[in-house]
């Protein structure tokens, strides 16, 4: 990698924009050049520009961002750095820049920009900050740390390595060679070994917590589980049979209840049918009248139209006279308003000419007033400006004097504190040293506290080890005592069991309890049979009574039906007679034409008895007919009521017979169940005293249950005690194992604590030595600034004081520049303001003279205008007349519109009167025809007159409601008959199944008992299974834990072996070994460079200390000397050789063709200086360009090609040399 060009702007003291062309022939011919200048002038800033352009940071500044930019020149608003370089892949240009808001020095820092482009094509390769850093590392093959080790050896890097101790040299060599990974590996191995050990301890602790059942306990649980599973299957089958029987009985009851409900609904239907009979008659008449609905609707419409037109015609004839009078008055009003409008128009024309002349005078007066106001404003503004200028001149003269005084004070401070100027360039390095010293001091205190804590831990571990050893012996004795007690209880339980399992005793007790339940059930069945016999006798008596009442009702119904038939025949005869009499009355006109002795034209008889007013009376026949009908209705109702009573009687009789059959069936069922239970219990009972015998058997059974129950309680108590004692024994055993494990663990911890104590003591001594050495070096660096003591606890105060002195120096320096600039600007501004003051006073006098002349002209025009028009306003006068004219015109228009509107309305009423007269005459003929047609249709449909038709009509919604009621009754009748037949069929089908002979009540009582017994048994089965599953899982977990423990032991052994080889908490063990190898490689590279400068010395590694460096002095017969005994010049040569060697190591992946050394050569004599420079110049043979930074004057004579950094006033500098160009100020 070779750098061709460097460009930068406003970096530290190098303000302005600069360009350095390293491809200039002067650099290529010599191969070495020097960057010279006084201390603090800005030599290192050139190298900072290279780092900033490539990596966005410098060796002295870890980060440059929007929060902090210490490299931008003071009082500037932007900066940038750019380099053009070449590698094997091509030529590139990398640019970094940052600016403040609006590029103002006081603006806030903005986000910086970074990009890399192809220098030949101009193509942007990357422009994102993270991507640019990655692309630069990819192209150059070096990250920032490698770059500062291989190409740019920063200030102080030479002696730092040579003067460091062995412990300090390892991290330095690690940082330079990039071998930090070895320290990390050593620490990771130490941490992993500790983690694996902790993991093993956790696994062992978890194993002790697992509890297993004994073999006898597990076998006993298995036997109990199998017995309970068998009982469960039997009880499930019995429970299913009981549930099926209950369901069958419930269905029978449900069907019987539905049949009762249907019977009740049928009776309710008959009552509703009788109640609906009058409404049915009304519905038939309404349907007969509906034939005339359309004809009557048309007739009604015509009548309504005729009435409406007659009403309208009367109203029109009333309105016509008033409308004609209103029209005549409207014509007269229109003529009057038009005459008044003409008078206003004549007055408006005469007033307009005078107003025109007055406006011209008013315009002239306003123009004169406007000119006077402008002159007055100008005079006031000039007077105000003059007053303001006078005040500002006085204030500025005072400010100028204050700034001159402040500038003199700053110059005096700079002369008195000139030594603080060095802090501007050196404070960053001093701060770094202070931070390192404070870090070492804090590390020393932490290490001392860690050492003391470790000693206290070791003391406590010793005490704990003694206590745990005593507890371990006590726990062993407790465990043995618990085992003895447990064995005694197990022997007592075996004696009580008498060779059987506890489940056998439970089985015997369950058998006795089952027998007790069956005996109680047998007693209940016998009681039930006795009750059923009594019910059967009562049902038979009730059935006989109901049959007698049924025969009586049947006889009454037959008599009523015969009486109803006779009444129907009598009513029919009376109806026929009434029709004949009605016809006789209707032939009254024909009878008046009959004559005695002449034949009747209808029958031919010559006698006419009815013609002589002997006509039978129709009212008597109708009264007889009405009485017959009422009697018939009463008889029919009585017969219907008796039939309803008969139906109810049949229903009661049916239910009574059914209840009797059911009772007999229930007795048979109970008898069958009785026989089943007796067979099951193998009983032979007498017929007379069966209940007493069963009570005796129950007493014997209760005694057996109590006896077995007491034995089982004793055995279960012993068994529970054994479980508790087993738990206590297991707990004592676990406590003993845990205590034994704790004893082993604390022995190991005690040994580790002793080792850690020795290590911490050695580390504390090493850190203390580093603190003392660094303290001396820092104190020597602070001597020029008047600091002779460096207390470790006062480091923050000292660095704060130095930073305050540096800030104060920079502040006074910037204030001096600012004041000089401000004083010059203030003097120029003061001269300008004095000139403006004189000009303003002259303008005020001139404007006052013009103002007086304009006032006289304005007064003359006002007097003339008053004589012509007084104080009146011409605009308002014309506006008033125009408004009057507009009002008059509106009045004329309104009068005209109202007159025309009345004319139109009058014409409309006259036309309407004529049309209504015509319509009424034409419609009257049509109305007469429709009324005749309607009367004819009434007679055809059986109605005598219009009122009878209207009374027969029903509203449409009422007619629809009655129709729906009639249809609903028919549907209800069909539905009830269908449902009754369906339920009776289903009931018979269910009865034929004969699923059980037990009663519903017995099943309801026994079912919950059986379900509870089954649930209790299933809960017990689940408990046994859960216990066995938990035991199996615990056994599997214990096996898995034992496997994991063995695997973890193997894993721990491997890591412990590796830890013994390379592991340590601070990473030193493996780091020192790896750095020893890197140290040998670095020494070989350094010796090749050292031989070019001197054949006297050769570097070797110390055999006693891994990273100690010695030299072989060939001029002293090969004597091996310590590097601490080298002179200043010798130390520089060795340091330079080491730096070049480290550079070769750091650049092993990339070709380095440009090398910059930032180090002074002041400690060398002339011969050694020549040797060192010749060595560096000889690197040109490898194609390298070497840049050396130094303030040594002798370099100017030794190196002809130089870039000079020349200090200027105000802490700024400029550059001179080959290829150096200042682009702008």
Short mmCIF file of N, CA and C in Angstrom, two decimals, residues 713-770:
data_model
loop_
_atom_site.label_atom_id
_atom_site.label_comp_id
_atom_site.label_asym_id
_atom_site.label_seq_id
_atom_site.Cartn_x
_atom_site.Cartn_y
_atom_site.Cartn_z
N UNK A 713 -58.30 -51.15 60.78
CA UNK A 713 -57.78 -49.86 61.29
C UNK A 713 -56.43 -50.06 61.95
N UNK A 714 -56.30 -51.14 62.74
CA UNK A 714 -55.01 -51.42 63.41
C UNK A 714 -53.91 -51.64 62.37
N UNK A 715 -54.21 -52.45 61.34
CA UNK A 715 -53.20 -52.76 60.32
C UNK A 715 -52.85 -51.52 59.49
N UNK A 716 -53.87 -50.71 59.14
CA UNK A 716 -53.58 -49.49 58.37
C UNK A 716 -52.76 -48.49 59.19
N UNK A 717 -53.06 -48.45 60.53
CA UNK A 717 -52.26 -47.57 61.39
C UNK A 717 -50.80 -47.99 61.38
N UNK A 718 -50.59 -49.32 61.50
CA UNK A 718 -49.20 -49.82 61.45
C UNK A 718 -48.57 -49.52 60.10
N UNK A 719 -49.33 -49.73 59.02
CA UNK A 719 -48.79 -49.49 57.67
C UNK A 719 -48.47 -48.01 57.47
N UNK A 720 -49.35 -47.12 57.94
CA UNK A 720 -49.10 -45.68 57.81
C UNK A 720 -47.87 -45.27 58.62
N UNK A 721 -47.75 -45.87 59.82
CA UNK A 721 -46.56 -45.60 60.63
C UNK A 721 -45.30 -46.04 59.93
N UNK A 722 -45.37 -47.20 59.24
CA UNK A 722 -44.20 -47.69 58.49
C UNK A 722 -43.84 -46.71 57.37
N UNK A 723 -44.88 -46.17 56.68
CA UNK A 723 -44.60 -45.19 55.61
C UNK A 723 -43.91 -43.97 56.17
N UNK A 724 -44.45 -43.49 57.33
CA UNK A 724 -43.84 -42.30 57.93
C UNK A 724 -42.41 -42.58 58.36
N UNK A 725 -42.21 -43.77 59.00
CA UNK A 725 -40.85 -44.13 59.43
C UNK A 725 -39.92 -44.30 58.23
N UNK A 726 -40.47 -44.86 57.11
CA UNK A 726 -39.64 -44.99 55.90
C UNK A 726 -39.23 -43.62 55.38
N UNK A 727 -40.21 -42.68 55.42
CA UNK A 727 -39.89 -41.32 54.97
C UNK A 727 -38.83 -40.70 55.87
N UNK A 728 -38.99 -40.91 57.19
CA UNK A 728 -38.00 -40.36 58.13
C UNK A 728 -36.63 -40.98 57.88
N UNK A 729 -36.63 -42.33 57.66
CA UNK A 729 -35.35 -43.01 57.39
C UNK A 729 -34.72 -42.50 56.09
N UNK A 730 -35.57 -42.36 55.03
CA UNK A 730 -35.04 -41.85 53.75
C UNK A 730 -34.50 -40.44 53.92
N UNK A 731 -35.22 -39.64 54.71
CA UNK A 731 -34.75 -38.27 54.93
C UNK A 731 -33.42 -38.26 55.69
N UNK A 732 -33.31 -39.15 56.72
CA UNK A 732 -32.04 -39.22 57.46
C UNK A 732 -30.92 -39.70 56.56
N UNK A 733 -31.23 -40.67 55.69
CA UNK A 733 -30.21 -41.17 54.76
C UNK A 733 -29.78 -40.07 53.79
N UNK A 734 -30.80 -39.28 53.28
CA UNK A 734 -30.46 -38.19 52.35
C UNK A 734 -29.64 -37.11 53.04
N UNK A 735 -30.00 -36.81 54.32
CA UNK A 735 -29.23 -35.80 55.05
C UNK A 735 -27.79 -36.25 55.23
N UNK A 736 -27.62 -37.55 55.54
CA UNK A 736 -26.25 -38.06 55.71
C UNK A 736 -25.45 -37.96 54.40
N UNK A 737 -26.11 -38.37 53.27
CA UNK A 737 -25.41 -38.29 51.98
C UNK A 737 -25.08 -36.84 51.62
N UNK A 738 -26.04 -35.95 51.89
CA UNK A 738 -25.81 -34.53 51.58
C UNK A 738 -24.66 -33.98 52.42
N UNK A 739 -24.64 -34.34 53.72
CA UNK A 739 -23.56 -33.86 54.59
C UNK A 739 -22.22 -34.42 54.13
N UNK A 740 -22.21 -35.69 53.71
CA UNK A 740 -20.97 -36.30 53.23
C UNK A 740 -20.49 -35.60 51.96
N UNK A 741 -21.47 -35.28 51.05
CA UNK A 741 -21.10 -34.55 49.82
C UNK A 741 -20.59 -33.15 50.14
N UNK A 742 -21.24 -32.48 51.11
CA UNK A 742 -20.78 -31.14 51.52
C UNK A 742 -19.37 -31.18 52.07
N UNK A 743 -19.05 -32.24 52.83
CA UNK A 743 -17.69 -32.36 53.40
C UNK A 743 -16.65 -32.47 52.29
N UNK A 744 -16.96 -33.30 51.25
CA UNK A 744 -16.03 -33.43 50.13
C UNK A 744 -15.88 -32.10 49.38
N UNK A 745 -17.01 -31.43 49.18
CA UNK A 745 -16.98 -30.17 48.43
C UNK A 745 -16.20 -29.09 49.18
N UNK A 746 -16.39 -29.00 50.52
CA UNK A 746 -15.71 -27.93 51.25
C UNK A 746 -14.22 -28.21 51.36
N UNK A 747 -13.83 -29.50 51.33
CA UNK A 747 -12.39 -29.81 51.31
C UNK A 747 -11.75 -29.30 50.02
N UNK A 748 -12.50 -29.52 48.89
CA UNK A 748 -11.98 -29.03 47.60
C UNK A 748 -11.94 -27.50 47.57
N UNK A 749 -13.01 -26.84 48.09
CA UNK A 749 -13.04 -25.37 48.12
C UNK A 749 -11.91 -24.81 48.98
N UNK A 750 -11.57 -25.49 50.07
CA UNK A 750 -10.49 -25.03 50.95
C UNK A 750 -9.16 -25.06 50.21
N UNK A 751 -8.95 -26.11 49.44
CA UNK A 751 -7.71 -26.22 48.68
C UNK A 751 -7.63 -25.14 47.60
N UNK A 752 -8.78 -24.90 46.89
CA UNK A 752 -8.80 -23.87 45.86
C UNK A 752 -8.57 -22.48 46.46
N UNK A 753 -9.09 -22.23 47.65
CA UNK A 753 -8.90 -20.93 48.31
C UNK A 753 -7.45 -20.68 48.63
N UNK A 754 -6.71 -21.75 49.05
CA UNK A 754 -5.28 -21.58 49.34
C UNK A 754 -4.51 -21.19 48.08
N UNK A 755 -4.84 -21.87 46.97
CA UNK A 755 -4.16 -21.55 45.70
C UNK A 755 -4.47 -20.11 45.26
N UNK A 756 -5.76 -19.72 45.36
CA UNK A 756 -6.14 -18.35 44.97
C UNK A 756 -5.45 -17.31 45.84
N UNK A 757 -5.23 -17.62 47.13
CA UNK A 757 -4.56 -16.67 48.03
C UNK A 757 -3.13 -16.41 47.58
N UNK A 758 -2.43 -17.48 47.19
CA UNK A 758 -1.05 -17.32 46.71
C UNK A 758 -1.02 -16.50 45.41
N UNK A 759 -1.97 -16.81 44.51
CA UNK A 759 -2.00 -16.08 43.24
C UNK A 759 -2.31 -14.60 43.46
N UNK A 760 -3.29 -14.27 44.30
CA UNK A 760 -3.67 -12.88 44.53
C UNK A 760 -2.54 -12.09 45.17
N UNK A 761 -1.77 -12.73 46.06
CA UNK A 761 -0.65 -12.04 46.70
C UNK A 761 0.41 -11.64 45.66
N UNK A 762 0.70 -12.56 44.73
CA UNK A 762 1.68 -12.26 43.68
C UNK A 762 1.17 -11.18 42.74
N UNK A 763 -0.12 -11.23 42.35
CA UNK A 763 -0.68 -10.21 41.45
C UNK A 763 -0.69 -8.85 42.11
N UNK A 764 -0.97 -8.77 43.40
CA UNK A 764 -0.98 -7.49 44.12
C UNK A 764 0.41 -6.84 44.07
N UNK A 765 1.44 -7.61 44.27
CA UNK A 765 2.82 -7.06 44.25
C UNK A 765 3.18 -6.55 42.86
N UNK A 766 2.79 -7.29 41.83
CA UNK A 766 3.11 -6.87 40.45
C UNK A 766 2.41 -5.55 40.10
N UNK A 767 1.13 -5.44 40.45
CA UNK A 767 0.39 -4.20 40.14
C UNK A 767 0.98 -3.02 40.90
N UNK A 768 1.39 -3.24 42.14
CA UNK A 768 1.97 -2.15 42.94
C UNK A 768 3.27 -1.64 42.31
N UNK A 769 4.07 -2.56 41.75
CA UNK A 769 5.31 -2.16 41.07
C UNK A 769 4.99 -1.33 39.82
N UNK A 770 3.97 -1.72 39.08
CA UNK A 770 3.57 -0.97 37.89
C UNK A 770 3.12 0.44 38.26
#
